[in-house]
mmCIF file of C-alpha atoms in Angstrom:
data_model
loop_
_atom_site.group_PDB
_atom_site.id
_atom_site.type_symbol
_atom_site.label_atom_id
_atom_site.label_comp_id
_atom_site.label_asym_id
_atom_site.label_seq_id
_atom_site.Cartn_x
_atom_site.Cartn_y
_atom_site.Cartn_z
ATOM 1 C CA MET A 1 0.210 -0.079 0.286
ATOM 2 C CA LEU A 2 1.118 2.981 -0.608
ATOM 3 C CA SER A 3 1.623 5.689 2.001
ATOM 4 C CA ILE A 4 0.147 8.720 2.850
ATOM 5 C CA GLU A 5 2.628 11.061 0.832
ATOM 6 C CA LYS A 6 3.093 8.882 -1.913
ATOM 7 C CA LEU A 7 -1.047 8.913 -2.757
ATOM 8 C CA ASN A 8 -1.061 12.626 -1.979
ATOM 9 C CA ASP A 9 2.056 13.309 -4.496
ATOM 10 C CA LYS A 10 0.046 10.622 -7.059
ATOM 11 C CA LEU A 11 -3.359 13.176 -6.471
ATOM 12 C CA ILE A 12 -1.318 16.016 -7.327
ATOM 13 C CA ASP A 13 0.468 14.955 -10.711
ATOM 14 C CA LEU A 14 -2.903 13.861 -11.538
ATOM 15 C CA ALA A 15 -4.847 17.068 -10.985
ATOM 16 C CA PHE A 16 -2.032 18.875 -13.230
ATOM 17 C CA SER A 17 -2.098 16.427 -15.851
ATOM 18 C CA GLU A 18 -6.281 17.113 -16.158
ATOM 19 C CA ASP A 19 -6.154 20.265 -15.411
ATOM 20 C CA ILE A 20 -2.988 21.562 -17.579
ATOM 21 C CA GLY A 21 -2.941 18.991 -20.516
ATOM 22 C CA ASP A 22 -0.089 20.114 -23.056
ATOM 23 C CA GLY A 23 0.880 23.352 -21.530
ATOM 24 C CA ASP A 24 -1.770 26.479 -20.011
ATOM 25 C CA HIS A 25 -2.113 28.950 -23.537
ATOM 26 C CA THR A 26 -3.865 31.631 -21.447
ATOM 27 C CA THR A 27 -0.952 32.147 -19.030
ATOM 28 C CA LEU A 28 1.451 30.803 -21.364
ATOM 29 C CA CYS A 29 0.942 34.022 -24.557
ATOM 30 C CA CYS A 30 0.509 36.166 -22.266
ATOM 31 C CA ILE A 31 3.196 36.133 -19.017
ATOM 32 C CA PRO A 32 6.891 36.427 -19.773
ATOM 33 C CA ALA A 33 9.021 33.385 -18.933
ATOM 34 C CA ASP A 34 10.541 35.386 -16.281
ATOM 35 C CA ALA A 35 8.375 37.741 -15.139
ATOM 36 C CA VAL A 36 8.347 37.888 -10.955
ATOM 37 C CA GLY A 37 5.475 38.188 -9.246
ATOM 38 C CA GLU A 38 3.437 37.528 -5.746
ATOM 39 C CA SER A 39 0.196 36.164 -4.786
ATOM 40 C CA LYS A 40 -1.980 36.102 -1.491
ATOM 41 C CA LEU A 41 -4.334 33.600 -0.882
ATOM 42 C CA LEU A 42 -7.244 35.454 0.669
ATOM 43 C CA ILE A 43 -10.209 34.040 2.821
ATOM 44 C CA LYS A 44 -13.457 35.431 1.801
ATOM 45 C CA GLN A 45 -16.051 33.622 4.438
ATOM 46 C CA GLU A 46 -15.437 32.647 7.908
ATOM 47 C CA GLY A 47 -14.992 28.763 9.094
ATOM 48 C CA ILE A 48 -12.138 26.990 9.607
ATOM 49 C CA PHE A 49 -9.016 26.679 7.571
ATOM 50 C CA ALA A 50 -7.430 23.525 6.588
ATOM 51 C CA GLY A 51 -4.778 22.507 4.142
ATOM 52 C CA VAL A 52 -1.348 25.161 4.765
ATOM 53 C CA GLU A 53 1.021 21.847 4.360
ATOM 54 C CA ILE A 54 -1.037 20.664 1.374
ATOM 55 C CA ALA A 55 -0.942 23.990 -0.713
ATOM 56 C CA LYS A 56 3.094 24.347 0.520
ATOM 57 C CA LYS A 57 3.492 19.948 -1.846
ATOM 58 C CA VAL A 58 0.899 21.752 -4.344
ATOM 59 C CA PHE A 59 3.859 24.710 -5.122
ATOM 60 C CA HIS A 60 6.854 22.716 -4.296
ATOM 61 C CA ARG A 61 5.664 20.261 -6.159
ATOM 62 C CA PHE A 62 4.751 22.087 -9.685
ATOM 63 C CA ASP A 63 7.566 24.940 -8.657
ATOM 64 C CA PRO A 64 10.512 24.472 -5.831
ATOM 65 C CA THR A 65 11.732 27.780 -6.477
ATOM 66 C CA LEU A 66 8.511 28.915 -5.250
ATOM 67 C CA LYS A 67 8.602 31.094 -1.961
ATOM 68 C CA VAL A 68 5.214 30.164 0.475
ATOM 69 C CA THR A 69 5.215 32.328 3.750
ATOM 70 C CA THR A 70 2.500 31.439 6.056
ATOM 71 C CA HIS A 71 0.397 33.588 8.072
ATOM 72 C CA ILE A 72 -2.138 30.925 9.765
ATOM 73 C CA GLU A 73 -2.352 27.011 10.489
ATOM 74 C CA ASP A 74 -4.740 24.540 10.477
ATOM 75 C CA GLY A 75 -7.509 24.463 12.545
ATOM 76 C CA ALA A 76 -7.671 28.240 12.720
ATOM 77 C CA CYS A 77 -11.124 30.269 12.873
ATOM 78 C CA VAL A 78 -10.380 33.081 10.125
ATOM 79 C CA LYS A 79 -13.349 35.722 8.443
ATOM 80 C CA PRO A 80 -13.413 37.496 5.608
ATOM 81 C CA GLY A 81 -9.990 39.078 4.701
ATOM 82 C CA ASP A 82 -7.567 36.718 6.349
ATOM 83 C CA ILE A 83 -4.471 36.684 4.463
ATOM 84 C CA VAL A 84 -3.377 32.721 4.917
ATOM 85 C CA MET A 85 -0.456 32.815 3.317
ATOM 86 C CA SER A 86 1.872 34.509 0.181
ATOM 87 C CA VAL A 87 3.760 32.889 -2.133
ATOM 88 C CA LYS A 88 6.423 34.557 -3.826
ATOM 89 C CA GLY A 89 7.952 33.334 -7.194
ATOM 90 C CA ARG A 90 7.718 32.977 -11.381
ATOM 91 C CA GLU A 91 4.305 34.178 -12.266
ATOM 92 C CA GLN A 92 3.974 31.688 -14.628
ATOM 93 C CA SER A 93 3.916 29.144 -12.026
ATOM 94 C CA LEU A 94 1.774 31.149 -9.532
ATOM 95 C CA LEU A 95 -1.185 31.329 -12.212
ATOM 96 C CA GLN A 96 -0.925 27.273 -12.913
ATOM 97 C CA THR A 97 -1.015 26.542 -9.343
ATOM 98 C CA GLU A 98 -3.760 28.727 -8.208
ATOM 99 C CA ARG A 99 -7.196 26.396 -9.389
ATOM 100 C CA LEU A 100 -5.446 23.287 -7.622
ATOM 101 C CA MET A 101 -4.632 24.800 -4.843
ATOM 102 C CA LEU A 102 -7.828 26.693 -4.107
ATOM 103 C CA ASN A 103 -9.959 23.685 -5.340
ATOM 104 C CA ILE A 104 -8.081 21.466 -2.566
ATOM 105 C CA LEU A 105 -7.531 24.303 0.377
ATOM 106 C CA GLN A 106 -11.749 24.935 0.385
ATOM 107 C CA ARG A 107 -13.341 21.091 0.170
ATOM 108 C CA MET A 108 -10.433 20.999 2.964
ATOM 109 C CA SER A 109 -12.256 23.845 5.259
ATOM 110 C CA GLY A 110 -15.146 23.476 4.069
ATOM 111 C CA ILE A 111 -15.429 20.287 5.509
ATOM 112 C CA ALA A 112 -12.675 21.331 8.637
ATOM 113 C CA THR A 113 -15.812 23.877 9.179
ATOM 114 C CA MET A 114 -18.957 21.624 9.137
ATOM 115 C CA THR A 115 -17.040 19.423 10.981
ATOM 116 C CA HIS A 116 -16.023 22.098 13.925
ATOM 117 C CA LYS A 117 -19.736 23.008 13.904
ATOM 118 C CA TYR A 118 -21.472 18.733 14.483
ATOM 119 C CA GLN A 119 -18.708 18.673 17.501
ATOM 120 C CA GLN A 120 -18.745 22.071 19.018
ATOM 121 C CA ALA A 121 -23.011 21.333 18.921
ATOM 122 C CA LEU A 122 -22.575 18.255 20.814
ATOM 123 C CA ILE A 123 -19.919 19.587 23.448
ATOM 124 C CA ASP A 124 -22.243 22.256 23.590
ATOM 125 C CA ALA A 125 -25.494 20.360 24.459
ATOM 126 C CA GLY A 126 -23.202 18.511 27.610
ATOM 127 C CA THR A 127 -22.368 15.207 25.489
ATOM 128 C CA LYS A 128 -19.111 13.828 25.294
ATOM 129 C CA THR A 129 -20.304 11.943 21.963
ATOM 130 C CA ARG A 130 -17.387 12.524 19.026
ATOM 131 C CA VAL A 131 -18.322 12.897 15.624
ATOM 132 C CA LEU A 132 -17.214 10.309 12.834
ATOM 133 C CA ASP A 133 -16.261 10.464 9.403
ATOM 134 C CA THR A 134 -17.271 7.897 7.023
ATOM 135 C CA ARG A 135 -16.086 6.389 3.567
ATOM 136 C CA LYS A 136 -18.098 8.440 1.120
ATOM 137 C CA THR A 137 -15.218 10.405 0.337
ATOM 138 C CA THR A 138 -14.489 11.722 -3.430
ATOM 139 C CA PRO A 139 -12.360 9.093 -4.617
ATOM 140 C CA GLY A 140 -8.491 10.166 -4.809
ATOM 141 C CA MET A 141 -9.086 12.699 -1.947
ATOM 142 C CA ARG A 142 -9.785 10.421 0.914
ATOM 143 C CA MET A 143 -6.139 10.999 2.837
ATOM 144 C CA LEU A 144 -6.751 14.811 2.063
ATOM 145 C CA GLU A 145 -10.629 14.742 3.591
ATOM 146 C CA LYS A 146 -10.071 12.565 6.555
ATOM 147 C CA GLU A 147 -7.910 15.377 7.513
ATOM 148 C CA ALA A 148 -9.700 18.227 7.122
ATOM 149 C CA VAL A 149 -11.777 16.263 9.605
ATOM 150 C CA LYS A 150 -8.583 16.001 12.264
ATOM 151 C CA ILE A 151 -8.539 19.843 11.800
ATOM 152 C CA GLY A 152 -12.201 20.057 12.023
ATOM 153 C CA GLY A 153 -12.383 18.244 15.376
ATOM 154 C CA GLY A 154 -13.591 15.236 14.526
ATOM 155 C CA MET A 155 -12.741 11.745 14.963
ATOM 156 C CA ASN A 156 -11.218 9.283 11.854
ATOM 157 C CA HIS A 157 -13.778 6.467 11.730
ATOM 158 C CA ARG A 158 -11.401 4.019 9.628
ATOM 159 C CA ILE A 159 -9.131 5.367 6.515
ATOM 160 C CA GLY A 160 -10.374 2.405 4.317
ATOM 161 C CA LEU A 161 -10.981 -1.165 4.350
ATOM 162 C CA PHE A 162 -7.684 -2.367 5.525
ATOM 163 C CA ASP A 163 -7.393 -1.016 8.793
ATOM 164 C CA MET A 164 -10.360 -1.716 10.798
ATOM 165 C CA ILE A 165 -13.186 -4.655 10.160
ATOM 166 C CA LEU A 166 -16.807 -3.279 10.371
ATOM 167 C CA LEU A 167 -19.410 -5.824 9.619
ATOM 168 C CA LYS A 168 -22.425 -4.770 7.874
ATOM 169 C CA ASP A 169 -25.665 -5.526 7.323
ATOM 170 C CA ASN A 170 -24.876 -7.322 4.089
ATOM 171 C CA HIS A 171 -21.844 -8.972 5.183
ATOM 172 C CA ILE A 172 -24.034 -10.170 8.368
ATOM 173 C CA ASP A 173 -26.378 -11.481 5.463
ATOM 174 C CA PHE A 174 -24.571 -13.411 3.360
ATOM 175 C CA CYS A 175 -22.928 -14.548 6.408
ATOM 176 C CA GLY A 176 -25.937 -15.842 8.048
ATOM 177 C CA GLY A 177 -26.204 -14.036 11.374
ATOM 178 C CA VAL A 178 -24.409 -12.194 13.651
ATOM 179 C CA HIS A 179 -22.986 -14.935 15.427
ATOM 180 C CA ASN A 180 -21.068 -16.344 11.877
ATOM 181 C CA ALA A 181 -19.971 -12.700 10.984
ATOM 182 C CA ILE A 182 -17.940 -11.698 14.270
ATOM 183 C CA SER A 183 -16.654 -15.626 14.999
ATOM 184 C CA ARG A 184 -15.417 -15.694 11.041
ATOM 185 C CA ALA A 185 -13.378 -12.437 11.607
ATOM 186 C CA LYS A 186 -12.437 -13.657 14.841
ATOM 187 C CA GLN A 187 -10.610 -16.097 13.057
ATOM 188 C CA TYR A 188 -10.215 -14.387 10.309
ATOM 189 C CA CYS A 189 -6.982 -11.991 12.369
ATOM 190 C CA LYS A 190 -6.098 -14.444 14.118
ATOM 191 C CA GLU A 191 -5.168 -17.405 11.070
ATOM 192 C CA LYS A 192 -3.611 -14.048 9.268
ATOM 193 C CA GLY A 193 -1.655 -12.067 12.311
ATOM 194 C CA LYS A 194 -3.926 -9.066 12.403
ATOM 195 C CA GLU A 195 -4.294 -7.116 15.381
ATOM 196 C CA LEU A 196 -7.836 -5.277 13.731
ATOM 197 C CA LYS A 197 -10.519 -3.771 15.781
ATOM 198 C CA ILE A 198 -14.111 -5.334 14.585
ATOM 199 C CA GLU A 199 -17.481 -3.427 14.280
ATOM 200 C CA CYS A 200 -20.623 -4.712 14.234
ATOM 201 C CA GLU A 201 -23.272 -3.458 12.408
ATOM 202 C CA VAL A 202 -26.976 -4.400 14.424
ATOM 203 C CA ARG A 203 -30.310 -3.766 12.966
ATOM 204 C CA ASN A 204 -32.614 -4.777 16.547
ATOM 205 C CA PHE A 205 -31.723 -5.587 19.839
ATOM 206 C CA LYS A 206 -31.985 -9.476 18.745
ATOM 207 C CA GLU A 207 -28.861 -8.601 17.273
ATOM 208 C CA LEU A 208 -27.735 -6.585 19.845
ATOM 209 C CA ASN A 209 -27.534 -9.554 22.174
ATOM 210 C CA GLU A 210 -25.992 -11.301 19.913
ATOM 211 C CA ALA A 211 -23.207 -8.830 19.306
ATOM 212 C CA LEU A 212 -22.061 -8.584 22.934
ATOM 213 C CA LYS A 213 -22.728 -12.485 23.429
ATOM 214 C CA GLU A 214 -19.859 -12.859 20.795
ATOM 215 C CA GLY A 215 -17.770 -9.131 21.596
ATOM 216 C CA CYS A 216 -16.229 -7.169 19.478
ATOM 217 C CA ASP A 217 -15.042 -3.889 19.777
ATOM 218 C CA ARG A 218 -17.586 -1.193 18.842
ATOM 219 C CA ILE A 219 -21.480 -1.788 18.255
ATOM 220 C CA MET A 220 -23.284 0.388 15.563
ATOM 221 C CA PHE A 221 -26.440 1.121 16.026
ATOM 222 C CA ASP A 222 -27.885 1.198 12.578
ATOM 223 C CA ASN A 223 -31.658 3.512 12.431
ATOM 224 C CA PHE A 224 -32.665 3.139 16.102
ATOM 225 C CA SER A 225 -34.058 5.578 17.198
ATOM 226 C CA PRO A 226 -33.540 7.809 20.013
ATOM 227 C CA GLU A 227 -34.946 6.077 23.039
ATOM 228 C CA ASP A 228 -34.247 2.705 21.519
ATOM 229 C CA THR A 229 -30.759 4.059 21.372
ATOM 230 C CA ARG A 230 -30.889 5.202 24.904
ATOM 231 C CA LYS A 231 -31.885 1.500 26.180
ATOM 232 C CA ALA A 232 -29.532 -0.245 23.645
ATOM 233 C CA VAL A 233 -26.406 1.782 25.336
ATOM 234 C CA GLU A 234 -27.959 1.033 28.482
ATOM 235 C CA ILE A 235 -27.529 -2.831 27.703
ATOM 236 C CA VAL A 236 -24.358 -2.970 26.462
ATOM 237 C CA ALA A 237 -23.353 -1.339 29.564
ATOM 238 C CA GLY A 238 -19.863 -0.111 29.020
ATOM 239 C CA ARG A 239 -18.602 -3.555 27.480
ATOM 240 C CA CYS A 240 -17.827 -1.552 23.806
ATOM 241 C CA GLU A 241 -18.110 1.155 22.071
ATOM 242 C CA THR A 242 -20.697 2.743 20.879
ATOM 243 C CA GLU A 243 -21.863 4.524 17.926
ATOM 244 C CA SER A 244 -25.344 5.697 16.032
ATOM 245 C CA SER A 245 -25.350 5.778 12.261
ATOM 246 C CA GLY A 246 -28.364 6.052 9.793
ATOM 247 C CA GLY A 247 -29.696 8.930 7.805
ATOM 248 C CA ILE A 248 -28.752 11.275 11.234
ATOM 249 C CA THR A 249 -28.769 15.091 10.572
ATOM 250 C CA PHE A 250 -27.165 17.990 12.242
ATOM 251 C CA GLU A 251 -30.452 18.348 13.733
ATOM 252 C CA THR A 252 -31.541 15.437 14.620
ATOM 253 C CA MET A 253 -28.366 14.254 16.227
ATOM 254 C CA ILE A 254 -28.664 15.998 19.990
ATOM 255 C CA PRO A 255 -31.009 13.519 21.234
ATOM 256 C CA TYR A 256 -28.563 10.020 20.016
ATOM 257 C CA ALA A 257 -26.032 12.638 21.940
ATOM 258 C CA LYS A 258 -27.980 12.593 24.836
ATOM 259 C CA ALA A 259 -29.104 9.409 25.178
ATOM 260 C CA GLY A 260 -24.791 7.751 25.776
ATOM 261 C CA VAL A 261 -23.764 6.508 22.785
ATOM 262 C CA ASP A 262 -19.590 7.530 22.044
ATOM 263 C CA PHE A 263 -19.962 8.361 18.694
ATOM 264 C CA ILE A 264 -22.074 9.208 16.053
ATOM 265 C CA SER A 265 -20.833 9.356 12.711
ATOM 266 C CA PHE A 266 -21.752 11.603 9.586
ATOM 267 C CA GLY A 267 -21.553 11.000 5.720
ATOM 268 C CA ALA A 268 -22.626 14.427 4.628
ATOM 269 C CA LEU A 269 -18.829 15.916 6.508
ATOM 270 C CA THR A 270 -17.769 14.834 3.560
ATOM 271 C CA HIS A 271 -20.062 14.410 0.908
ATOM 272 C CA SER A 272 -22.180 17.029 1.166
ATOM 273 C CA VAL A 273 -20.478 19.911 2.003
ATOM 274 C CA LYS A 274 -19.362 23.499 0.693
ATOM 275 C CA GLY A 275 -16.410 24.612 0.011
ATOM 276 C CA LEU A 276 -15.102 27.226 1.959
ATOM 277 C CA ASP A 277 -15.429 30.743 -0.434
ATOM 278 C CA MET A 278 -11.553 31.930 -0.567
ATOM 279 C CA SER A 279 -9.254 33.304 -3.372
ATOM 280 C CA PHE A 280 -5.494 33.629 -4.522
ATOM 281 C CA LYS A 281 -4.923 37.889 -5.318
ATOM 282 C CA ALA A 282 -2.016 38.966 -7.858
ATOM 283 C CA ALA A 283 -0.787 41.239 -4.714
ATOM 284 C CA GLY A 284 -1.397 44.559 -4.313
ATOM 285 C CA SER A 285 -5.074 44.311 -6.246
ATOM 286 C CA ASP A 286 -7.733 46.498 -4.861
ATOM 287 C CA LYS A 287 -9.547 42.822 -4.946
ATOM 288 C CA LEU A 288 -7.691 41.900 -2.014
ATOM 289 C CA LEU A 289 -10.237 44.878 -0.389
ATOM 290 C CA ILE A 290 -13.335 43.616 1.710
ATOM 291 C CA LYS A 291 -15.724 45.989 2.184
#
């Protein structure tokens, strides 16, 4: 498996390839190759900023001579008019890296902002429930999107299919029940010498009791009501971690958290997020002024 760094390098290379193709002819036709300038990353919307390190990688992978100065770090609350970073170097390079850098940072910051909103609301409600992401991510951008969730104060559920066993409804049905699914998972880990956490999704109290009997690290309550969630948490009684999932939204999450679950997972953090508005402007541009 490729490292996170190599995966991000492949993503950047692919993104440049699809955007630039055989050349940025707009830039090449009007900007001299030796022209040097400076651009600044301007925030235009309140939120949580995320993506400083990947932005540096985008600039340096395209043109190692670009000089990046950061003024605001990941996780900071930003507002319109804030300057996150300044980049000096060849104007052709500044123009050709602009869109890819913005696409990544806008999405990461949007995810971090939404995650922060969800997690802070759970804290303000007096609960200890943590926000989790899911695998409902943009293909190729998973590592960046999950990093954004952490920057926003949430937690990663699992990176992919390789770092945790999650027995969902289809696995259970194909196996013939919760008992078979969990016992096979444990036997597999033993045979393969793998120390993987095992989570089991349950759809009713019968499956919940089976999962508790077999034993696992976490139980996911799928499409339970808040009332049934409270009852399920009481039945588990701390014997394993608990998670609520299935159509839970920002508007409906508080009763689930107050039911006592350890985690609530939200696909919306990565599949329905709106990017944070920002722009990359030539230094001195009057558009840097926020009125």
